CSV table of C-alpha atoms and ligand atoms in Angstrom, one decimal:
chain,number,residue,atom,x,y,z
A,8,UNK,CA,-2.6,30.7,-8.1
A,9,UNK,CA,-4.3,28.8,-5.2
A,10,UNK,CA,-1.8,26.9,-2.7
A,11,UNK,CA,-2.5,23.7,-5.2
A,12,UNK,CA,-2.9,21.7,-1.8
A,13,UNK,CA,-6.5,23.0,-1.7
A,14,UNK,CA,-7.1,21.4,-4.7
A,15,UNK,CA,-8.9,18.3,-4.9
A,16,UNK,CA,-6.9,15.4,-5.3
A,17,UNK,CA,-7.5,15.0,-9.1
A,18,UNK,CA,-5.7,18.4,-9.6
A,19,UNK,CA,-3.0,17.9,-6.8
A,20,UNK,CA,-1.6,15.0,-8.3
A,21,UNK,CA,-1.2,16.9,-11.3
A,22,UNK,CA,-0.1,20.2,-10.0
A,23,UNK,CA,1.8,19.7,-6.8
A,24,UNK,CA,5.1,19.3,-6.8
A,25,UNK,CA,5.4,19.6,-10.5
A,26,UNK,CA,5.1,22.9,-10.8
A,27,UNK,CA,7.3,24.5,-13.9
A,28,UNK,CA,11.7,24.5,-13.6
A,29,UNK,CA,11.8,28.0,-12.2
A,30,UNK,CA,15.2,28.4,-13.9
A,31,UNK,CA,14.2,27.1,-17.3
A,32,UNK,CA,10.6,27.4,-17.2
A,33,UNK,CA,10.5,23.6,-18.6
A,34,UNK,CA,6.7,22.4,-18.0
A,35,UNK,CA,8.2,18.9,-16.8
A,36,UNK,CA,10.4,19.5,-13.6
A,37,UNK,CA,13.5,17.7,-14.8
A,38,UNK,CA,15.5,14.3,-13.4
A,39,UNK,CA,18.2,15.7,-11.4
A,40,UNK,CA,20.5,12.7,-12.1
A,41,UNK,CA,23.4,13.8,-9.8
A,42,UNK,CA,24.7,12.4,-6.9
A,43,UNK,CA,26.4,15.9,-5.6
A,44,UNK,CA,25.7,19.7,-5.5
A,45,UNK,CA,28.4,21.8,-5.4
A,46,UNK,CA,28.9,24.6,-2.6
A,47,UNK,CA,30.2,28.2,-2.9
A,48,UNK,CA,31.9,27.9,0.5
A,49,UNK,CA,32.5,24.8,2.6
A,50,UNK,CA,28.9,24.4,4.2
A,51,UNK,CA,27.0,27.0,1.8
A,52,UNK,CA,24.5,25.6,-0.5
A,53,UNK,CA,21.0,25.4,-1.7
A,54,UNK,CA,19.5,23.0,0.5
A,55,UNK,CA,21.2,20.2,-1.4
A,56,UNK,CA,24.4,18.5,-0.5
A,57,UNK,CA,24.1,14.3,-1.7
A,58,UNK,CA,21.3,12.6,-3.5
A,59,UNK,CA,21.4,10.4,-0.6
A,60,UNK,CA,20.6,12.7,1.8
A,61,UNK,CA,17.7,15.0,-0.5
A,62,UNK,CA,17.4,15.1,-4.0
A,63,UNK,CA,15.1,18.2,-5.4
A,64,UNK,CA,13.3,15.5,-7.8
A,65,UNK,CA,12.4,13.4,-4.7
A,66,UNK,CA,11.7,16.3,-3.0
A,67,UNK,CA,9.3,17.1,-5.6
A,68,UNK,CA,7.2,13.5,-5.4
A,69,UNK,CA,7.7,14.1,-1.1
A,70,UNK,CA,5.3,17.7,-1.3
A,71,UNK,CA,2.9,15.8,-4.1
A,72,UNK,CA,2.6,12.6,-1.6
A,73,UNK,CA,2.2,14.8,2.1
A,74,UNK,CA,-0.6,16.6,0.4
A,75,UNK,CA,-2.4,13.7,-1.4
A,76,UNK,CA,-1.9,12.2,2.7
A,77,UNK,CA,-2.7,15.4,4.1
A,78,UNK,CA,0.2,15.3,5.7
A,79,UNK,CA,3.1,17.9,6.9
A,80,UNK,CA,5.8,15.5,5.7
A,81,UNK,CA,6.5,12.5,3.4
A,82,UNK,CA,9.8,10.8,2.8
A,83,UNK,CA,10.4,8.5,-0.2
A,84,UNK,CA,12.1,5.4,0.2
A,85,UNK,CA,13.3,2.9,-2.2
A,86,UNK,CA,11.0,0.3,-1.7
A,87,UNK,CA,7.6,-0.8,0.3
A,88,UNK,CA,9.4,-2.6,2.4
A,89,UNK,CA,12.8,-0.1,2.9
A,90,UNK,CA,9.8,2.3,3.7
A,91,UNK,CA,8.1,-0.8,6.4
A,92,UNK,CA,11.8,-1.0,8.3
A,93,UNK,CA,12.6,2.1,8.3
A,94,UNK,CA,9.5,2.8,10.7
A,95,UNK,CA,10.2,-0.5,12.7
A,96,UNK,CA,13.8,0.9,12.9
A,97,UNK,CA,12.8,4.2,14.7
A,98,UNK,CA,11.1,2.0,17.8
A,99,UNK,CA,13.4,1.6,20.4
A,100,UNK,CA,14.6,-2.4,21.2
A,101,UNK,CA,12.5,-4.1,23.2
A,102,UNK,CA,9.2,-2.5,22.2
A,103,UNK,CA,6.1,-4.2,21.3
A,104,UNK,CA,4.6,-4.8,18.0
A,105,UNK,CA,1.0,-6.0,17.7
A,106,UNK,CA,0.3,-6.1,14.3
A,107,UNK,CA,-3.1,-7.0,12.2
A,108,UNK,CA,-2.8,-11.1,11.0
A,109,UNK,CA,-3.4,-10.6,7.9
A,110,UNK,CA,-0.6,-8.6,6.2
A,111,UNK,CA,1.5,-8.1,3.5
A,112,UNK,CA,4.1,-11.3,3.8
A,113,UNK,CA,6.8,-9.3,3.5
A,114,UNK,CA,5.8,-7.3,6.9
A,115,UNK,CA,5.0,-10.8,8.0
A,116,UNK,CA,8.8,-11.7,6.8
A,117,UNK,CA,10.5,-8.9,8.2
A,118,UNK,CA,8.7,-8.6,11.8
A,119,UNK,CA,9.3,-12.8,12.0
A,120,UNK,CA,12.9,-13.1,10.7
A,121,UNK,CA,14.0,-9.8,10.8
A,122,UNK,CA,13.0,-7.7,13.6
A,123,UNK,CA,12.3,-11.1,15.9
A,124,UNK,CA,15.3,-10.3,18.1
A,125,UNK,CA,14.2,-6.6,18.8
A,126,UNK,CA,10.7,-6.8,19.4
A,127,UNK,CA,7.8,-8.7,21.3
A,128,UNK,CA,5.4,-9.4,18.4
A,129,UNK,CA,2.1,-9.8,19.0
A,130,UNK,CA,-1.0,-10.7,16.0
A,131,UNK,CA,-4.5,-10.0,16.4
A,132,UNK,CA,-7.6,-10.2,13.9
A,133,UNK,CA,-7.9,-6.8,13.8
A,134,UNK,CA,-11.5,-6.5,12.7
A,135,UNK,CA,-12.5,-8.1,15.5
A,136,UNK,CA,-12.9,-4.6,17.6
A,137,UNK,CA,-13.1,-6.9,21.4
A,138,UNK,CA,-10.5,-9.0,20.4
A,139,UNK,CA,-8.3,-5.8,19.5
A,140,UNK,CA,-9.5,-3.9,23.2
A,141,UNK,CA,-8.6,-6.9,25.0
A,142,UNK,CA,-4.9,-7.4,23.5
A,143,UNK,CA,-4.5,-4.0,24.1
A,144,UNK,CA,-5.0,-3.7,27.7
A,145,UNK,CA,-3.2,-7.0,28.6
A,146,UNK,CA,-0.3,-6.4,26.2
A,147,UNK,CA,-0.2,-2.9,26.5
A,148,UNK,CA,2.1,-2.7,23.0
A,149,UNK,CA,4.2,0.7,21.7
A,150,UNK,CA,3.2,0.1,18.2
A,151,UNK,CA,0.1,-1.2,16.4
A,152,UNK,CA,0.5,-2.3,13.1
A,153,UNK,CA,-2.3,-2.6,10.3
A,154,UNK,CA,-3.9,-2.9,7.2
A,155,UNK,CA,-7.5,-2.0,6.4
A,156,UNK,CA,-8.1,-3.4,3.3
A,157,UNK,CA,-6.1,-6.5,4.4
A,158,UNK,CA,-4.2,-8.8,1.7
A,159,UNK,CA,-5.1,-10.4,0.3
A,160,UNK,CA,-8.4,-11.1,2.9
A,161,UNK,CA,-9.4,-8.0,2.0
A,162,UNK,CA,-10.9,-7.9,5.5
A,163,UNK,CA,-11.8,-4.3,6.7
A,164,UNK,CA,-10.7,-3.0,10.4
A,165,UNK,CA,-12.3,0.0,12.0
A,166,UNK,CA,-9.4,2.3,11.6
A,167,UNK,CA,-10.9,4.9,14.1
A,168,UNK,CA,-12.4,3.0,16.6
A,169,UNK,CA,-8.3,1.1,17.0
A,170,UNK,CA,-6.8,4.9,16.9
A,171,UNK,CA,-9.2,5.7,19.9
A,172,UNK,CA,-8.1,2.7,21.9
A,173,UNK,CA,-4.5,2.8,21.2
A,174,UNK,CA,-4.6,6.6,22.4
A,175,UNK,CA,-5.6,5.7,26.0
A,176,UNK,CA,-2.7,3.2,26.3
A,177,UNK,CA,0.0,5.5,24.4
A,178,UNK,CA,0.7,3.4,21.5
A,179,UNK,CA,1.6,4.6,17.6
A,180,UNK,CA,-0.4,3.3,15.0
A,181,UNK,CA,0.8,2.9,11.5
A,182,UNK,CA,-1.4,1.9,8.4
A,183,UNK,CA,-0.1,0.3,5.8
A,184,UNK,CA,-2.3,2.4,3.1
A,185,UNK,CA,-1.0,0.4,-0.5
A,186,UNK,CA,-4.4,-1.3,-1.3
A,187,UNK,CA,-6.8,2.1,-1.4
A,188,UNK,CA,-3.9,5.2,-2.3
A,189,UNK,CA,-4.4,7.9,-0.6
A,190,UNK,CA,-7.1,8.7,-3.7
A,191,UNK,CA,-9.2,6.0,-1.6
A,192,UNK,CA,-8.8,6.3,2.3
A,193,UNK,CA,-6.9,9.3,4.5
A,194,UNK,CA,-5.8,7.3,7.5
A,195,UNK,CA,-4.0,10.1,9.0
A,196,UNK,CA,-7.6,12.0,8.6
A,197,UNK,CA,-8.5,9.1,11.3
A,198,UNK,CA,-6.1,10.2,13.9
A,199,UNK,CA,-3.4,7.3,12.6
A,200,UNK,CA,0.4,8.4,13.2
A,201,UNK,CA,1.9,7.7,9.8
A,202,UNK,CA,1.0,5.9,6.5
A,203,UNK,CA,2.9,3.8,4.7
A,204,UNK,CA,2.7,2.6,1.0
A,205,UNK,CA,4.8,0.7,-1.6
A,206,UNK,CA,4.9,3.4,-4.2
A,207,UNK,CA,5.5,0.2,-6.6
A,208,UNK,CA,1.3,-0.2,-7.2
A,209,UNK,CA,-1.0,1.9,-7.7
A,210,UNK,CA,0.4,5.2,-6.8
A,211,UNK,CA,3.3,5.0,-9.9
A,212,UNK,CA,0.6,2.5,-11.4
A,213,UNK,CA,2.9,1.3,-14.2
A,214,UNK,CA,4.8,-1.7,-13.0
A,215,UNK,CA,7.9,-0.4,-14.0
A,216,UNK,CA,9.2,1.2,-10.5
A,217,UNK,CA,10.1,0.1,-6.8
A,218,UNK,CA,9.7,2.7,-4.4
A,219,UNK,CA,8.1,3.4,-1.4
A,220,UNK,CA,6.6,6.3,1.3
A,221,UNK,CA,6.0,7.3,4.1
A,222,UNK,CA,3.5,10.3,5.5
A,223,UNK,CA,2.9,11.8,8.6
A,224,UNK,CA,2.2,14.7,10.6
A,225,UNK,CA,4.8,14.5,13.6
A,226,UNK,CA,8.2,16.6,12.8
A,227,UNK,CA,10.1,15.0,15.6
A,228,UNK,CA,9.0,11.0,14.5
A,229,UNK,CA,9.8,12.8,10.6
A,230,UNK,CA,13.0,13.7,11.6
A,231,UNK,CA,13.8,10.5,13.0
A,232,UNK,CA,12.8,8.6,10.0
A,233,UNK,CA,14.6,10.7,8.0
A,234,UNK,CA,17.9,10.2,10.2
A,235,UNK,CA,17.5,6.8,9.7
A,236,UNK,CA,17.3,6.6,6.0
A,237,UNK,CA,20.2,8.9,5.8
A,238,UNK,CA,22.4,6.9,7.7
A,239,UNK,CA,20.9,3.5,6.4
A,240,UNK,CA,20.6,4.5,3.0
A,241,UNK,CA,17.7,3.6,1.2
A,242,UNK,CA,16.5,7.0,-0.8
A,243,UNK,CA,15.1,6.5,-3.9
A,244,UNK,CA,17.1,6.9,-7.0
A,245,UNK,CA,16.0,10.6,-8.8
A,246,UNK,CA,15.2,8.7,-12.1
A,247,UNK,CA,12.6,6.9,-10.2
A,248,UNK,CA,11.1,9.4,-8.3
A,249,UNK,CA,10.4,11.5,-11.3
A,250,UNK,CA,8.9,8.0,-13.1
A,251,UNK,CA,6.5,8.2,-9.8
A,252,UNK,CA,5.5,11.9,-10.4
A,253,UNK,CA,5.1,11.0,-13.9
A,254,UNK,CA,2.6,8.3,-13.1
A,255,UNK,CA,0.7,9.6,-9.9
A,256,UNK,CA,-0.5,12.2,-12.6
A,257,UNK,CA,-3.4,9.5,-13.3
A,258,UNK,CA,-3.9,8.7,-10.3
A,259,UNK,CA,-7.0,9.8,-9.8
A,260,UNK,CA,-8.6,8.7,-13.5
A,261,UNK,CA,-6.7,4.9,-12.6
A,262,UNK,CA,-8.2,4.7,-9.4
A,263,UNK,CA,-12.1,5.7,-10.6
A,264,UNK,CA,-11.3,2.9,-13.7
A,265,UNK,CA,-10.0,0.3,-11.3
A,266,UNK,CA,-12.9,0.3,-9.1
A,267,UNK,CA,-15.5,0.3,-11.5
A,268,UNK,CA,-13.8,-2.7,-13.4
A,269,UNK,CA,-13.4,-4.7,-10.4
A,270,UNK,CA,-17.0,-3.8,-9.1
A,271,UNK,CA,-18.1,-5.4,-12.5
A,272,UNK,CA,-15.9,-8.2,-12.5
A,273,UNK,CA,-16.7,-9.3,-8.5
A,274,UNK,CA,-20.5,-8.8,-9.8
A,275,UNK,CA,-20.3,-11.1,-12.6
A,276,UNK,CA,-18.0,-13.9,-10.3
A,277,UNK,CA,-20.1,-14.0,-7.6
A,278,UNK,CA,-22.6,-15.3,-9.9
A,279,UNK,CA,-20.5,-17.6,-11.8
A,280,UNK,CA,-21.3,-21.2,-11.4
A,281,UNK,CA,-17.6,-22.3,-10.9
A,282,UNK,CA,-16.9,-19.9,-8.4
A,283,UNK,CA,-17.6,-20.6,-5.0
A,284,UNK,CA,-16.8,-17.3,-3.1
A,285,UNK,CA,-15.4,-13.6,-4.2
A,286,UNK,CA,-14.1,-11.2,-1.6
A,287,UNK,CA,-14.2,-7.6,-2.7
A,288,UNK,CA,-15.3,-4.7,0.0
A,289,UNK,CA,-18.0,-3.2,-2.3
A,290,UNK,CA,-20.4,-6.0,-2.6
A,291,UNK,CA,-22.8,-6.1,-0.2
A,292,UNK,CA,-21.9,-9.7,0.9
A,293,UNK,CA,-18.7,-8.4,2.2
A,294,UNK,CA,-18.4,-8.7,6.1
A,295,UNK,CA,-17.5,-5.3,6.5
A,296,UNK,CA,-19.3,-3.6,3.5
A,297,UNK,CA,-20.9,-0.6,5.5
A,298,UNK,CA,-17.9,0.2,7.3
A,299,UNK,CA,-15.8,0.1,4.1
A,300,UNK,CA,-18.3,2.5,3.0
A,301,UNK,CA,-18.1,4.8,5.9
A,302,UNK,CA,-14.5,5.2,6.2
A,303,UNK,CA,-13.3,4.5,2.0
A,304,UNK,CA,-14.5,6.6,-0.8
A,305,UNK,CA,-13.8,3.8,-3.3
A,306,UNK,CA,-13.8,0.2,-2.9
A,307,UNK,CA,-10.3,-0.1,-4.9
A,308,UNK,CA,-9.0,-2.7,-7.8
A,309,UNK,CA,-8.3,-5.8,-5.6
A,310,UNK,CA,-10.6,-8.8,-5.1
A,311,UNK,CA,-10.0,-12.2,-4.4
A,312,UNK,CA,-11.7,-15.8,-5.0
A,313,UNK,CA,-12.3,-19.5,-4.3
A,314,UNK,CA,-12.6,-21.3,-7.3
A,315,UNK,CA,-15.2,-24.6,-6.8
A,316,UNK,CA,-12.3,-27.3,-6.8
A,317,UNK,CA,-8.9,-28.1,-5.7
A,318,UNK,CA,-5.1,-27.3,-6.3
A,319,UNK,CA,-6.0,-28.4,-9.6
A,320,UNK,CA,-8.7,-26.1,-11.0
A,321,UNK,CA,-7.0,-23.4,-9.3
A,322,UNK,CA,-3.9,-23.9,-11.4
A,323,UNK,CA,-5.6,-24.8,-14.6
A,324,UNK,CA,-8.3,-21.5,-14.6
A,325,UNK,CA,-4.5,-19.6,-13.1
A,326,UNK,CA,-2.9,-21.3,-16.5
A,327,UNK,CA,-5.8,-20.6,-18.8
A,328,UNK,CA,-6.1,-16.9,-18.1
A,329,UNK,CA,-4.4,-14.9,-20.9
A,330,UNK,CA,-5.0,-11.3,-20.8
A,331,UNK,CA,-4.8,-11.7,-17.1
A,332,UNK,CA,-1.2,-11.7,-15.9
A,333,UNK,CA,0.0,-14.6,-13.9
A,334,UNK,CA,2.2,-12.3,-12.2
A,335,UNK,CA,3.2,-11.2,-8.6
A,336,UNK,CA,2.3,-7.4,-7.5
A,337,UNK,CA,-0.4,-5.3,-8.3
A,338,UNK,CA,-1.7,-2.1,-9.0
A,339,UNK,CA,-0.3,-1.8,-12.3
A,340,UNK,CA,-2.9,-0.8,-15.2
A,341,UNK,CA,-2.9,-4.3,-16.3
A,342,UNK,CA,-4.5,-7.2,-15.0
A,343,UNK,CA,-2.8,-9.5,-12.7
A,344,UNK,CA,-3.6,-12.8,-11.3
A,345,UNK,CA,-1.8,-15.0,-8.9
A,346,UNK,CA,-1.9,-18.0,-6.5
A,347,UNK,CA,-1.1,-16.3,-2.9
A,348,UNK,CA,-0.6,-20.1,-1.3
A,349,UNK,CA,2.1,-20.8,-3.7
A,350,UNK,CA,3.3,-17.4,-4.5
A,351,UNK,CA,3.0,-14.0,-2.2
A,352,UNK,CA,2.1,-15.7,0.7
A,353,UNK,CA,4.5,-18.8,0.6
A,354,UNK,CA,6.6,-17.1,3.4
A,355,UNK,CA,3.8,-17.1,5.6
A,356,UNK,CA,3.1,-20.8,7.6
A,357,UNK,CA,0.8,-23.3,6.3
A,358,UNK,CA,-1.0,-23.8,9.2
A,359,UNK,CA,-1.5,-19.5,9.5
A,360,UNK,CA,-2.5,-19.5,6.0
A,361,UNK,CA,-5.3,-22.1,6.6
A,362,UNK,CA,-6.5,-20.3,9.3
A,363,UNK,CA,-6.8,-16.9,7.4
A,364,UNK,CA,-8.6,-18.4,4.6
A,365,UNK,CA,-5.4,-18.9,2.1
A,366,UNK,CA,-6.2,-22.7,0.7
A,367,UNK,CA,-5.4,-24.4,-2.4
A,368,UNK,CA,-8.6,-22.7,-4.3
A,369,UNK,CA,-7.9,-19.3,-3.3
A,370,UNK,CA,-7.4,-16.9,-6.0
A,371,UNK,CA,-5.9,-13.3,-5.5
A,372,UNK,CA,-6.3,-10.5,-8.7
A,373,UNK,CA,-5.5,-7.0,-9.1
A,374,UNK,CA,-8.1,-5.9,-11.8
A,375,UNK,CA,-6.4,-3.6,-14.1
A,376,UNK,CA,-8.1,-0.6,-16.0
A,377,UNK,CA,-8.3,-2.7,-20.1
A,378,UNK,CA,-11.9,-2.6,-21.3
A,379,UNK,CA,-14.1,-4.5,-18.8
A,380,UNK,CA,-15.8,-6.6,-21.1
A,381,UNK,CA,-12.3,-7.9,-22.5
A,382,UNK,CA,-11.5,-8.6,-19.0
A,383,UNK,CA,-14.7,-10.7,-18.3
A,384,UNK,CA,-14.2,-13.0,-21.2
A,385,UNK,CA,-11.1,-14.1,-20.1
A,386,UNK,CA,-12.1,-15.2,-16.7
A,387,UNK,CA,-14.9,-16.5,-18.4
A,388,UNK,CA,-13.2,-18.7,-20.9
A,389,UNK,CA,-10.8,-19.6,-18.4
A,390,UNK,CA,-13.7,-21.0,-16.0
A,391,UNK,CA,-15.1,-22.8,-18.6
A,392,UNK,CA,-11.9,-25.2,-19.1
A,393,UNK,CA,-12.2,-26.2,-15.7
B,405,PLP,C1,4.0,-4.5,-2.2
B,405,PLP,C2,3.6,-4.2,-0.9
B,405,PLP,C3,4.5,-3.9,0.1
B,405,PLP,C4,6.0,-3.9,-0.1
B,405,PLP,O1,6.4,-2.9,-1.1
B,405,PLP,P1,7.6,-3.1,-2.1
B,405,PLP,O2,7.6,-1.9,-2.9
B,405,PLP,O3,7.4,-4.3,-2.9
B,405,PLP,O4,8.9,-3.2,-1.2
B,405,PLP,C5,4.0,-3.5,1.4
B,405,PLP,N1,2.7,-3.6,1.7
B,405,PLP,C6,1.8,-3.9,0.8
B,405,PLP,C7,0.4,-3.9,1.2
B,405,PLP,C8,2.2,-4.3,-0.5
B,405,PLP,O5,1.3,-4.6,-1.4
């Protein structure tokens, strides 16, 4: 057979890393729930010791995410964020951060409350391209943080134009990839040094798993990571990992279906009288449209929206919604809704979170992949009450 890595991503998240149990021939590689591996002599073994350490089912999801990443190397972690400080862990005290200022609030959390003793920390709007060249030569920083889709902005940075730049002053870049899969956007195809994603959305895709990755390209910076989640300990369980290469089978098929819904849906909200604004990357009143063109091959299944009104509306249209989940996360095959002001982004300030954009009538949702028309309705009836 062809190395399934040449396959297109459709077929490698089907084929890589599951190939059939060579001792069995089972079809499904099996959960290899065991925290040891026993040795023939002290020191002789089969490249397994402790789960900790390697486990051949997270082995399996690791060669399945690398090549969806194009990457050498992928380690998986068990969570976004276990994943996040694990590669904030691996700069040295003392370095500096500058990361995008519009983030995920836990890598807002973590760098702020966290990390705040061991690094100068430095934000920037990263899609504004002179603002990022000027921090960059007067800060000179080790490590540049972003997100392209932003969130829950949704506010598109020119991934290639920030690798270039960082290059000539010697600084890392690391891309949190969660929003677009790697079925979506390649950053390490960009020149970035390592991906990261919370396996918990779209790549498992199921709700029903925490877990998260990391990809890159550098054997030394891979060694080091995985060091550090060896000693610090937070490997993914095998029963979840083999939950992840159970759902990253769809991958492809969820993706496709979650774009097209939430094209529809952002279509049909930005000409609904009680909405004032929607935010999705593939209409063409999106800021950054083109370049989300030029450097995504899908516009992914987020979008967000103010509502015409206050605090109220927003909560009555957030309590009226019924197929749509009033839930945290996203990237599940269901339909969630939620409030970042009051819920994902509570951790970040007030007066930060006015300055982004995140007010009272702001309205974050992670279109799912039900029947679009179903979908519409809802919002629809929900709008209607307010
Ligand atoms: C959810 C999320 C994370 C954190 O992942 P967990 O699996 O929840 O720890 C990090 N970044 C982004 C963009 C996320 O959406």
């Amino acid at each position: 057979m062809t190395n399934p890595k040449h396959f297109n991503k459709g077929t490698q998240v089907i084929h890589v890393g599951n190939q059939p149990d060579e001792s069995t021939g089972a079809v499904i590689p099996p959960i290899y729930q065991t925290s040891t591996f026993v040795q023939s002599s002290p020191g002789e073994h089969k490249g397994y010791e402790y789960s900790r350490s390697h486990n051949p089912t997270r082995t399996r999801l690791e060669e399945c995410l690398a090549s969806l990443e194009n990457a050498e190397y992928a380690l998986v972690t068990s969570s976004g964020m276990a994943a996040i400080s694990l590669i904030f862990q691996s700069f040295p005290k003392g370095s500096k951060v500058l990361c995008g200022d519009d983030v995920y609030g836990g890598t807002y959390r973590i760098l702020n409350t966290i990390y705040n003793d061991r690094f100068e920390l430095k934000q920037v709007n990263s899609t504004d391209l002179e603002a990022v060249h000027d921090v960059l030569n007067s800060y000179k920083p080790d490590l540049i943080w972003l997100e392209s889709p932003t969130n829950p902005m949704l506010q598109i940075s020119d991934i290639y134009a920030i690798v270039k730049a960082s290059r000539k002053i010697g600084a890392k870049v690391v891309l949190d990839n969660t929003f677009m899969s790697p079925y979506f956007q390649n950053p390490l195809d960009l020149g970035v040094d390592m991906v990261v994603h919370s396996l918990t959305k779209y790549i498992n895709g199921h709700s029903d798993v925490v877990g998260g990755a990391i990809m890159l390209n550098d054997k030394e910076q891979y060694d080091k990571l995985w060091y550090l989640q060896n000693s610090i300990g937070p490997s993914q369980s095998p029963f979840d990992s083999w939950l992840v290469l159970r759902g990253i089978k769809t991958l492809a098929i969820r993706m496709e279906a979650h774009a097209k819904n939430a094209m529809i849906i952002a279509e049909f909200l930005e000409n609904h009288p009680k909405i004032e604004k929607v935010i999705y990357p593939g209409l063409s009143s999106h800021p950054q449209h083109e370049l989300a063109k030029s450097q995504m091959s899908g516009f992914g299944g987020m979008l967000s929206l103010y509502i015409k009104g206050g605090l109220e509306e927003t909560k009555r249209f957030l309590e009226e919604v019924s197929l749509f989940v009033l839930a945290e996360s996203l990237g599940g095959v269901e339909s969630l809704i939620e409030h970042p002001a009051i819920m994902t982004h509570a951790s970040v300030p007030l007066e930060e979170r006015t300055k982004l954009g995140i007010t009272d009538n702001f309205v974050r949702v992670s279109v799912g992949i039900e029947d679009v028309n179903d979908l519409k309705k809802d919002l629809n009836d929900a709008l209607e009450t307010i």
